[in-house]
Amino acid sequence: MDQAARHTRVIPTDSMIRAGQRSLREHNLRLVFSQICSSEAISRADLAETTGLTKATVSTLVGDLIAASLIVELPATTPVKAGRPAIPLTLARGTVASIGLEINVDYLGVRALDLTGDILAESFVRANLHNSDPVSAFATLIDEVMEVITDLSKRLIRILGACLALPGIADHPRGPLRLAPNLGWHDLDIHSTMASVIDSLDVDPSIDASTFACVRQILVDDLLVDNEASLAAQAEIATQTHPSFIYLSGDVGIGSAIVVDGRVFTGVHGWAGEIGHLTVDPHGPPCACTARGCLEVYAGTRSIMTNAGLDPDGQIDTLIKAHQAGDPRAIEALDHAGFALGVALSTAMNIIDVSHVILGGSFVPLAEILTPRISTEINSRVLASRWLASELEVRPSRSGRYGAATGGALAVLSSAVANPQSQLWA
């Protein structure tokens, strides 16, 4: 290196300085907001001590978050030591909403959560979307979104964004959807299709222009996309005492997600966790994915109902009642489903080294029946089971029927926490 080059230095311009200041402010804002999110209540003084920021900086950032309706002040508390009363800060309830959307094979809908995770509004409808037209499904979903957002707008609740859960392989965070075998969809550009459907709608005159603009913004410009089981697992993480588990979602197909140390393991492309397509019998019945003998042809809802001699599109309650009444076909169908689930889960557990299994979706009401057979197979097939006997657990989900929609809303909230600056003047 010559002498001139050795002594050359970059002289910061005004724009570089401003960019650096913005970056530092955004970092500090994210730090303060994440601390408030992880605390039931915390004072400005405690925030300064925890984050290492000056009290003046914390006070300014807190003022911005209050002005954006992201946090609120609680009544002052009496200090333990002499001094001024502390004013606790906490997340605002019912001021902003994140939207979780879900399209599954037999239903679709929308759920709105506030920053605390409370449900502000929701709308779900049953629909047979097996081998369906995505345009028709999106049109129905948009109607549900319009209904929910109209309700939120009347209550002056601001929308943070939306995330769509789909039962298939989708590129995170924006798509496309690569394959959803049971929907019959493949290589679908979610955003362009959604835009086309919205722009072709005859909008209800009662819906004002600002509401329609909000719907288009969150469903076209800002929409996040992810696998339904991965998002349902996100909802489950918040309810867990165990940071690592396999989440199995039962519906027409079987979705799954692998959670390790409180994070969903997505793999290289974001497509990991397709336990529903592990092979139980290579010579078994054909699956919608074009392979044979996949887990879901034995333990998917339609398969169990069909094997029990019941209407494949019927209600799970019918299957449970048949089992309780001692119907031999129902008993055999559920026993074989439990066997198949145990075989597939054992394979996954031997590879992944987790000891907890969460049953979601339609498996929740069936958990009491399925768990004994699943556990038997796991105990006999998982190599380390004799050392893990006290840890092995199979239990139903705690996140409810529409866990994927909840997880979608939580994903939007996580994005807001990671980038609160974007919400200050939205």
XYZ file of C-alpha atoms in Angstrom:
426
model
C 0.000 0.000 0.000
C 1.432 3.388 -0.961
C 1.833 6.226 1.520
C -1.137 8.219 0.163
C -3.507 5.290 0.408
C -2.349 4.474 3.963
C -3.370 7.931 5.179
C -6.612 8.169 3.183
C -9.708 8.255 5.408
C -13.406 8.625 4.773
C -14.804 12.019 5.679
C -18.405 11.493 6.872
C -20.961 13.555 4.988
C -24.078 15.045 6.574
C -26.210 12.281 5.013
C -23.927 9.588 6.458
C -24.128 11.170 9.900
C -27.925 11.377 9.705
C -28.105 7.738 8.576
C -25.906 6.702 11.488
C -28.057 8.640 13.911
C -31.226 7.021 12.521
C -29.655 3.585 12.807
C -28.645 4.197 16.419
C -32.078 5.561 17.290
C -33.811 2.565 15.695
C -31.552 0.210 17.651
C -32.289 1.991 20.916
C -36.020 2.089 20.211
C -36.027 -1.646 19.471
C -34.088 -2.274 22.695
C -36.523 -0.278 24.834
C -39.663 -1.686 23.198
C -38.463 -5.299 23.455
C -37.765 -4.804 27.173
C -41.286 -3.468 27.709
C -42.719 -6.399 25.703
C -40.909 -8.928 27.895
C -41.981 -7.308 31.182
C -45.393 -7.132 32.830
C -44.578 -3.555 33.793
C -41.327 -1.615 33.945
C -40.434 1.959 34.857
C -38.312 4.404 32.890
C -35.571 4.169 35.511
C -35.529 0.376 35.290
C -35.440 0.591 31.481
C -32.398 2.871 31.657
C -30.661 0.485 34.060
C -31.537 -2.617 32.023
C -30.646 -1.205 28.601
C -27.686 0.933 29.626
C -29.219 3.977 27.926
C -29.380 7.387 29.560
C -32.575 8.361 31.349
C -33.053 11.226 28.886
C -32.811 8.876 25.893
C -35.220 6.400 27.478
C -37.683 9.171 28.276
C -37.670 10.401 24.666
C -38.153 6.921 23.225
C -40.901 6.093 25.705
C -42.687 9.300 24.735
C -42.622 8.245 21.079
C -43.990 4.775 21.900
C -46.802 6.281 23.988
C -47.676 8.718 21.201
C -47.884 5.750 18.778
C -50.315 3.957 21.143
C -47.913 1.048 21.514
C -47.456 1.420 25.278
C -49.302 3.092 28.158
C -48.491 4.366 31.624
C -49.978 2.642 34.649
C -50.779 4.387 37.948
C -47.679 5.425 39.871
C -46.362 3.024 42.492
C -44.956 3.950 45.892
C -41.155 3.573 45.838
C -39.480 1.162 48.247
C -36.742 3.706 48.858
C -37.069 7.437 49.224
C -37.671 9.223 45.944
C -40.271 9.991 43.330
C -43.060 7.456 42.659
C -42.287 5.129 39.751
C -44.650 5.110 36.763
C -44.819 1.589 35.303
C -45.044 1.151 31.544
C -46.777 -1.717 29.794
C -48.102 -2.701 26.375
C -51.264 -0.946 25.245
C -54.415 -3.044 24.998
C -56.841 -2.700 22.117
C -55.045 0.115 20.315
C -53.308 -1.721 17.458
C -54.008 -5.100 15.883
C -52.074 -7.761 14.024
C -53.970 -9.996 11.612
C -53.520 -13.746 11.300
C -55.105 -15.393 8.242
C -55.509 -19.079 7.528
C -56.634 -21.075 4.511
C -56.953 -24.780 5.212
C -58.639 -27.646 3.402
C -61.918 -27.445 5.319
C -62.032 -23.867 6.622
C -60.569 -20.406 6.295
C -60.673 -17.264 8.368
C -59.058 -14.338 10.116
C -58.080 -13.512 13.700
C -56.940 -10.140 15.063
C -54.789 -9.848 18.193
C -53.647 -6.806 20.118
C -50.114 -6.346 21.465
C -50.914 -8.365 24.576
C -52.189 -11.330 22.542
C -55.869 -10.745 23.328
C -58.307 -11.565 20.513
C -59.916 -8.361 19.247
C -62.017 -9.872 16.459
C -62.221 -13.002 14.335
C -64.238 -14.693 11.629
C -63.898 -18.314 10.469
C -66.063 -20.193 7.967
C -66.183 -23.853 6.997
C -65.436 -24.522 3.333
C -64.474 -27.499 1.215
C -61.255 -26.308 -0.412
C -59.940 -29.694 -1.506
C -58.624 -29.212 -5.076
C -60.129 -25.721 -5.073
C -59.699 -22.598 -7.152
C -57.384 -20.188 -5.273
C -59.183 -17.166 -6.740
C -62.473 -18.293 -5.181
C -60.787 -19.072 -1.850
C -59.061 -15.677 -1.771
C -62.348 -13.918 -2.544
C -64.000 -15.593 0.450
C -61.016 -14.784 2.669
C -61.063 -11.137 1.593
C -64.742 -10.912 2.558
C -63.847 -12.163 6.051
C -60.952 -9.703 6.288
C -63.214 -6.827 5.218
C -65.648 -7.735 7.993
C -62.974 -7.841 10.680
C -61.139 -4.695 9.581
C -64.397 -2.746 9.291
C -65.086 -3.700 12.904
C -61.576 -2.695 14.011
C -61.780 0.605 12.111
C -64.995 1.543 13.889
C -63.133 1.015 17.153
C -60.231 3.186 15.896
C -57.796 0.278 16.095
C -54.773 0.603 13.817
C -53.617 -2.422 11.783
C -49.963 -3.472 12.011
C -50.029 -6.028 9.196
C -51.114 -9.552 8.276
C -49.641 -13.025 7.836
C -51.259 -15.856 5.862
C -50.958 -19.496 6.971
C -51.170 -22.122 4.214
C -51.082 -25.943 4.429
C -48.101 -26.496 2.186
C -44.580 -25.505 1.218
C -44.256 -21.732 1.003
C -41.228 -19.450 0.799
C -41.013 -17.323 3.921
C -41.717 -14.446 4.329
C -43.440 -13.454 1.075
C -44.104 -16.616 -0.906
C -44.658 -17.976 -3.466
C -46.584 -21.051 -2.410
C -44.668 -23.930 -3.935
C -47.089 -26.753 -3.220
C -50.233 -27.398 -1.167
C -51.228 -30.937 -2.233
C -54.586 -31.109 -0.493
C -55.668 -27.711 -1.802
C -54.466 -28.720 -5.257
C -52.389 -25.518 -5.508
C -48.831 -25.195 -6.783
C -46.446 -22.447 -7.916
C -48.868 -19.753 -6.788
C -47.802 -16.104 -6.560
C -49.834 -15.117 -3.502
C -49.461 -11.358 -3.859
C -50.303 -11.000 -7.528
C -53.263 -13.364 -7.175
C -54.513 -11.467 -4.127
C -54.122 -8.140 -5.961
C -56.048 -9.447 -8.961
C -58.907 -10.695 -6.789
C -59.135 -7.481 -4.753
C -59.088 -5.282 -7.837
C -61.907 -7.300 -9.428
C -64.218 -7.116 -6.402
C -67.475 -5.214 -6.327
C -66.869 -3.391 -3.067
C -69.798 -3.018 -0.690
C -70.789 0.687 -0.700
C -70.935 0.601 3.094
C -67.153 0.017 3.234
C -65.351 3.358 3.199
C -62.325 4.059 1.012
C -59.832 4.112 3.895
C -60.899 0.641 5.061
C -60.595 -0.756 1.546
C -57.159 0.868 1.176
C -56.084 -0.739 4.460
C -57.254 -4.160 3.272
C -55.344 -3.817 0.017
C -52.221 -2.614 1.828
C -52.030 -5.542 4.243
C -53.143 -8.241 1.778
C -51.042 -7.191 -1.195
C -48.190 -4.869 -0.263
C -47.289 -6.086 3.234
C -48.643 -9.646 3.471
C -46.381 -12.265 5.075
C -46.779 -15.949 4.113
C -45.781 -19.109 5.970
C -46.636 -22.765 6.525
C -49.657 -23.328 8.797
C -47.926 -25.835 11.090
C -44.903 -23.565 11.545
C -47.178 -20.700 12.546
C -49.284 -22.907 14.835
C -46.038 -23.989 16.494
C -45.216 -20.313 17.062
C -48.472 -19.969 18.969
C -47.647 -23.121 20.920
C -44.195 -21.876 21.953
C -45.767 -19.236 24.181
C -47.666 -21.922 26.130
C -44.764 -24.328 26.597
C -42.618 -25.263 29.559
C -40.440 -27.310 27.185
C -38.446 -25.310 24.621
C -38.068 -28.202 22.148
C -40.863 -30.311 20.659
C -42.513 -31.650 17.513
C -45.836 -30.019 16.684
C -48.203 -32.176 14.647
C -51.308 -30.593 13.126
C -54.093 -32.933 12.055
C -56.623 -31.999 9.394
C -57.281 -33.492 5.953
C -53.505 -33.484 5.620
C -50.951 -33.541 8.423
C -48.770 -30.510 9.012
C -45.835 -30.437 11.361
C -43.096 -28.233 12.718
C -39.890 -28.862 14.623
C -39.158 -26.503 17.517
C -35.666 -26.448 19.027
C -34.790 -24.144 21.923
C -37.911 -22.065 21.419
C -37.407 -21.503 17.689
C -39.034 -23.198 14.718
C -36.410 -25.075 12.724
C -37.114 -24.177 9.112
C -34.239 -25.810 7.224
C -32.266 -24.353 4.326
C -35.265 -23.217 2.255
C -37.808 -22.851 5.047
C -39.556 -26.105 4.121
C -38.526 -28.378 7.017
C -40.996 -30.376 9.099
C -43.057 -32.287 6.512
C -43.559 -35.287 8.809
C -46.962 -35.866 7.213
C -45.087 -37.145 4.178
C -42.774 -39.548 5.965
C -43.309 -43.007 4.510
C -45.123 -45.459 6.768
C -45.411 -48.120 4.064
C -43.720 -47.657 0.660
C -46.348 -49.951 -0.891
C -49.262 -48.155 0.776
C -52.074 -46.075 -0.782
C -51.217 -43.107 -3.019
C -50.933 -39.712 -1.344
C -51.916 -36.299 -2.735
C -48.191 -35.487 -2.917
C -47.865 -38.323 -5.555
C -45.835 -40.630 -3.256
C -47.281 -43.774 -1.644
C -47.856 -44.754 1.967
C -47.322 -41.306 3.529
C -48.372 -40.767 7.139
C -51.320 -38.590 6.183
C -53.000 -41.334 4.107
C -53.295 -43.292 7.354
C -53.799 -40.542 9.925
C -55.290 -37.583 8.043
C -58.857 -36.772 9.115
C -60.504 -37.918 5.862
C -58.558 -41.174 5.899
C -59.511 -41.990 9.490
C -63.177 -41.176 8.844
C -63.225 -43.266 5.656
C -61.531 -46.227 7.356
C -64.107 -45.969 10.166
C -66.943 -46.248 7.619
C -68.039 -42.651 8.193
C -68.582 -39.621 5.958
C -65.031 -38.400 5.185
C -66.248 -34.804 5.442
C -68.169 -35.431 8.663
C -67.501 -34.058 12.128
C -64.832 -35.521 14.411
C -67.474 -35.819 17.156
C -69.157 -38.528 15.052
C -65.943 -40.548 15.042
C -65.441 -40.118 18.783
C -69.007 -41.226 19.528
C -68.596 -44.293 17.292
C -65.397 -45.191 19.141
C -67.046 -44.715 22.538
C -69.958 -46.905 21.425
C -67.526 -49.722 20.623
C -67.874 -49.585 16.832
C -65.153 -52.013 15.638
C -64.354 -50.047 12.452
C -63.907 -46.795 14.385
C -61.739 -48.547 16.968
C -59.582 -50.147 14.267
C -59.272 -46.920 12.235
C -58.102 -44.909 15.249
C -55.773 -47.657 16.440
C -54.148 -47.848 12.998
C -53.870 -44.045 12.875
C -52.172 -44.059 16.293
C -49.803 -46.783 15.074
C -48.891 -44.792 11.935
C -48.387 -41.605 13.940
C -46.165 -43.450 16.409
C -44.040 -44.956 13.612
C -43.541 -41.603 11.849
C -42.926 -39.658 15.060
C -40.404 -42.256 16.255
C -38.446 -41.821 13.037
C -38.462 -38.040 13.453
C -37.541 -38.224 17.157
C -34.593 -40.529 16.469
C -33.264 -37.970 13.983
C -34.077 -34.739 15.808
C -33.553 -35.771 19.467
C -36.621 -34.202 21.062
C -38.800 -35.909 23.646
C -42.064 -33.944 23.502
C -44.873 -34.156 20.946
C -47.775 -31.688 20.709
C -50.931 -32.775 18.875
C -52.822 -29.896 17.251
C -55.754 -29.299 14.914
C -58.200 -32.200 14.646
C -55.844 -34.337 16.748
C -56.772 -32.311 19.850
C -60.219 -33.911 20.421
C -58.716 -37.293 19.442
C -55.648 -36.979 21.672
C -57.036 -39.060 24.524
C -57.744 -41.948 22.133
C -54.576 -41.668 20.011
C -51.970 -40.982 22.703
C -51.696 -44.497 24.238
C -50.938 -46.159 20.869
C -48.588 -43.327 19.811
C -46.719 -43.605 23.121
C -46.422 -47.384 22.786
C -44.762 -47.039 19.386
C -42.481 -44.232 20.549
C -41.353 -46.209 23.602
C -40.565 -49.271 21.477
C -38.973 -47.472 18.501
C -37.091 -44.419 19.825
C -33.543 -45.621 20.464
C -33.024 -43.477 23.576
C -36.478 -44.114 25.077
C -35.199 -46.114 28.056
C -33.098 -43.154 29.157
C -35.797 -40.624 28.333
C -38.779 -42.449 29.831
C -39.466 -39.686 32.354
C -39.223 -36.993 29.643
C -41.261 -38.508 26.813
C -44.606 -36.759 26.525
C -47.430 -36.680 23.992
C -50.177 -34.173 24.724
C -52.796 -31.961 23.004
C -52.127 -28.391 21.954
C -52.952 -25.535 24.289
C -53.190 -22.907 21.548
C -56.723 -23.765 20.388
C -58.440 -24.748 17.145
C -57.092 -21.947 14.979
C -53.512 -21.949 16.222
C -52.079 -21.121 12.789
C -54.102 -17.887 12.582
C -52.912 -17.014 16.093
C -49.338 -17.784 15.064
C -49.710 -15.589 11.987
C -50.831 -12.664 14.120
C -47.952 -13.305 16.533
C -45.508 -13.268 13.601
C -46.728 -9.781 12.708
C -46.332 -8.697 16.336
C -42.776 -10.057 16.364
C -42.038 -8.018 13.259
C -43.404 -4.905 14.965
C -41.260 -5.537 18.040
C -38.189 -5.998 15.821
C -38.923 -2.747 13.980
C -41.013 -0.411 16.177
C -39.733 2.597 14.221
C -41.988 1.601 11.317
C -45.049 1.904 13.569
C -44.395 5.300 15.155
C -46.044 7.366 12.465
C -47.948 4.684 10.557
